[in-house]
Tab-separated table of C-alpha atoms (C1' of nucleotides) in Angstrom:
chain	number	residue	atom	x	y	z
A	1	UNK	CA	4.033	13.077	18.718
A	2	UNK	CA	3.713	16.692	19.795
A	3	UNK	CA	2.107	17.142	15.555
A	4	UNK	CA	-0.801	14.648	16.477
A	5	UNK	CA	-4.206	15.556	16.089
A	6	UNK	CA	-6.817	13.984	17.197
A	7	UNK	CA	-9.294	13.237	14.331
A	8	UNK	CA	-13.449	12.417	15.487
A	9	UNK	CA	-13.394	11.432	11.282
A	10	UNK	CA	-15.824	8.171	11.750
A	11	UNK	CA	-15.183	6.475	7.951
A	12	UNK	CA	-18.801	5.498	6.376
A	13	UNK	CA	-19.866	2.413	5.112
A	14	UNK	CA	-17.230	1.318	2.398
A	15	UNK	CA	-20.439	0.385	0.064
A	16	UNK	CA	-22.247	3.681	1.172
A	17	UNK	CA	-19.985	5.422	-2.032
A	18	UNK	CA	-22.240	5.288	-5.279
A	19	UNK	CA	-19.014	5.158	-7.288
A	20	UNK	CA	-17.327	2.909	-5.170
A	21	UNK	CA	-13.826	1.047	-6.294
A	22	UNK	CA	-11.025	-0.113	-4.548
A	23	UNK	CA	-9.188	2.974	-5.687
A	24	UNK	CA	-11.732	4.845	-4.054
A	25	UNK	CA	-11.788	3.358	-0.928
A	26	UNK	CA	-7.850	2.941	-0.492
A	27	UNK	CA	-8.112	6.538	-0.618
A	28	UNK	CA	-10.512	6.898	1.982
A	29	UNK	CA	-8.842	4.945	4.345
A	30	UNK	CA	-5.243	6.579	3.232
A	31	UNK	CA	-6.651	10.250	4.548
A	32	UNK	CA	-7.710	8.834	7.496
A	33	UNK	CA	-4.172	8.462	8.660
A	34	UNK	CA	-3.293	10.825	11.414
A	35	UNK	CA	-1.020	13.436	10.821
A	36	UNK	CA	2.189	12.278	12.340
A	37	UNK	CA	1.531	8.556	12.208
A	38	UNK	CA	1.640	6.204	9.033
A	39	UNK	CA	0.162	2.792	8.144
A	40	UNK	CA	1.258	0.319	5.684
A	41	UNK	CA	-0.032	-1.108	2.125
A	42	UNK	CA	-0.916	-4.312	3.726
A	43	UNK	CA	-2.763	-2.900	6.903
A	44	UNK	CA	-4.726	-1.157	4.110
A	45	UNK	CA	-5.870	-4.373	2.175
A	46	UNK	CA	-6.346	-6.289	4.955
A	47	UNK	CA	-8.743	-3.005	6.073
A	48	UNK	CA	-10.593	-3.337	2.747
A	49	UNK	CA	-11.166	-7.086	3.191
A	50	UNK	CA	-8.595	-7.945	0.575
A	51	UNK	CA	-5.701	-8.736	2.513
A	52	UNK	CA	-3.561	-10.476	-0.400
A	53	UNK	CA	-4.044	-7.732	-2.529
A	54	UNK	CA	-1.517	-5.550	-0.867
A	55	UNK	CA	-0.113	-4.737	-4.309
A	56	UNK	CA	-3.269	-3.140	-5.470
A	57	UNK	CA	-3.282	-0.808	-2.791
A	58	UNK	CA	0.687	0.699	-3.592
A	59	UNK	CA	-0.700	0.213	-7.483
A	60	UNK	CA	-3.466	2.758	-6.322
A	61	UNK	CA	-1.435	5.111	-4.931
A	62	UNK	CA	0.570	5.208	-7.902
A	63	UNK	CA	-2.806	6.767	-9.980
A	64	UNK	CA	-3.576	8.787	-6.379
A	65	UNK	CA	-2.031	12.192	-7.799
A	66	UNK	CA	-4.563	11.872	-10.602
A	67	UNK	CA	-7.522	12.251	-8.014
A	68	UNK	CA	-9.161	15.399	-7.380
A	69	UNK	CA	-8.251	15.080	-3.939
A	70	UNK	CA	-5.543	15.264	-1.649
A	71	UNK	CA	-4.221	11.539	-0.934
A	72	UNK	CA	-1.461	11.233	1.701
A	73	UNK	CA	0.685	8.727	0.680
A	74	UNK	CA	3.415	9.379	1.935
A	75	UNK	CA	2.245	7.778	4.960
A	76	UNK	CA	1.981	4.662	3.355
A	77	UNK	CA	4.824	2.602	3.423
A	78	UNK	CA	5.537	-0.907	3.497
A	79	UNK	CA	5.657	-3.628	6.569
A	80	UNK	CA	9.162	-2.877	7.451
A	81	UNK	CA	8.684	0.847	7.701
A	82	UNK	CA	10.250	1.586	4.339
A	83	UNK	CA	9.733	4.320	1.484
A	84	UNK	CA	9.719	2.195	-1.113
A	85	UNK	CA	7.215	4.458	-2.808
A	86	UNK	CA	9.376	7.702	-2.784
A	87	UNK	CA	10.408	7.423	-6.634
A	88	UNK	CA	6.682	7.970	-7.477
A	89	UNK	CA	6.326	11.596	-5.965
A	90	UNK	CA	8.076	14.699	-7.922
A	91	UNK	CA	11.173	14.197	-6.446
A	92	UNK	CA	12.624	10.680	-4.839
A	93	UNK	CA	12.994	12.779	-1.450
A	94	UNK	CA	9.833	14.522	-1.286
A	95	UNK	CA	8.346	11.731	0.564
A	96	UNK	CA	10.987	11.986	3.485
A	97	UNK	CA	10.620	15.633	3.700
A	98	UNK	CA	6.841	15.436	3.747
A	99	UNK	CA	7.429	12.831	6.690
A	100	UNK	CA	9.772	15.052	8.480
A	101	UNK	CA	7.586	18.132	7.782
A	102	UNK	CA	5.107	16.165	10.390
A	103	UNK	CA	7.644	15.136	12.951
A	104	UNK	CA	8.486	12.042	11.720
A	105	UNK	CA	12.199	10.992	11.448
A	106	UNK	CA	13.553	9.136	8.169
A	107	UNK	CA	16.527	7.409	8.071
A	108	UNK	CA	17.800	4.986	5.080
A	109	UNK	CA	14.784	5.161	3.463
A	110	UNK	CA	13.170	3.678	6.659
A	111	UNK	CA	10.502	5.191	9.444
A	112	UNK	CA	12.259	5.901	12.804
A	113	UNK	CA	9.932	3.667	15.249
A	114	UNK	CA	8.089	2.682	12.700
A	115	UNK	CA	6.432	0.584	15.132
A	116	UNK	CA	5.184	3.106	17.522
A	117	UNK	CA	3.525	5.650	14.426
A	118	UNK	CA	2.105	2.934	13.083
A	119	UNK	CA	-1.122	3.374	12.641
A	120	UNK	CA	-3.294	0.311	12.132
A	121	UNK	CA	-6.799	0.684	10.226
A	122	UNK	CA	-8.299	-2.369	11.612
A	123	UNK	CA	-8.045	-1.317	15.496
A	124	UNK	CA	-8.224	2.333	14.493
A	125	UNK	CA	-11.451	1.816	12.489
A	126	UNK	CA	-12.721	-1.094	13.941
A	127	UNK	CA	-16.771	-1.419	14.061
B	1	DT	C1'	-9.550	-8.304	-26.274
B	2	DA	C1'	-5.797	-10.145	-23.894
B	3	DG	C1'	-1.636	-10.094	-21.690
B	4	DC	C1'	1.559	-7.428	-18.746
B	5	DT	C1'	2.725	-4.631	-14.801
B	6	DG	C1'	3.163	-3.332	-10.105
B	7	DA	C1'	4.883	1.791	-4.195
B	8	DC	C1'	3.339	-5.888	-1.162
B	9	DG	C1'	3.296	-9.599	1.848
B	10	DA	C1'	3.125	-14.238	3.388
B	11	DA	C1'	4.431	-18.885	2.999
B	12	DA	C1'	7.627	-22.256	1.609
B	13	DA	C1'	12.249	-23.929	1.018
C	1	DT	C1'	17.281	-17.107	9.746
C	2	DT	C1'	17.421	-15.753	5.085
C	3	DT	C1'	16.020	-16.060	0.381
C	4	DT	C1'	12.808	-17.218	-3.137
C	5	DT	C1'	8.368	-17.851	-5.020
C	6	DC	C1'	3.766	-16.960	-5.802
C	7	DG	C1'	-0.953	-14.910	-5.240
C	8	DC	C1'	-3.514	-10.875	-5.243
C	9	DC	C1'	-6.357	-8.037	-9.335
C	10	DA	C1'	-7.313	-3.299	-11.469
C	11	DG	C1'	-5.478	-0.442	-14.934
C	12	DC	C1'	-2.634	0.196	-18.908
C	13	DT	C1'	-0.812	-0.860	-23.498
DNA sequence: TAGCTGACGAAAA
DNA sequence: TTTTTCGCCAGCT
């Protein structure tokens, strides 16, 4: 945990974005992930107030490297800790290293204590 | 325009 | 407890 930094980042309004989409606002909550921690696709829906659309979120960070900003995704993975996204960055183990490059450990494809860095949205963002 | 796809997750069997 | 099925829905073809 020694990488974490504390963030005062207070998200806005979801509706508050003129050009406001899901996409959009999967990637707002995605950045708000502290460094060091990650937080999974369903957290992220059920954030957003679509909690059975879990797919939607993973099928937005697939078209994430097309946005002008920087998305984090690797530190999205699913409900069992896993890196089932890895095959979408350049390489299939640039997601690991990009975890380890933050302190977190990787191991089969799977978050070391996945449930202590996990990082949930909905008590993190709570209003 | 319409049907298919998908980086998930929960419920049912 | 484990496996299978189905809903979610925006973007792509």
């Amino acid at each position: 945990m020694a990488g974490f930094v504390p963030f005062t980042f207070t998200i806005q309004p979801m509706k508050a974005h003129p050009d406001s989409d899901f996409f959009y606002m999967v990637y707002e909550v995605v950045r708000l992930v502290p460094y060091g921690r990650v937080t999974s696709y369903g957290a992220i829906a059920q954030y957003l107030g679509v909690k059975g659309s879990s797919r939607m979120v993973g099928w937005a960070m697939n078209s994430s490297h097309r946005h002008h900003s920087p998305v984090p995704a690797h530190r999205v993975v699913n409900r069992e800790g896993m890196l089932t996204g890895k095959n979408h960055f350049a390489t299939p183990t640039m997601m690991q290293e990009l975890l380890e490059s933050e302190g977190i450990q990787v191991k089969k494809d799977c978050v070391v204590n996945f449930k202590k860095l996990f990082w949930d949205p909905n008590e993190a963002l709570k209003m």
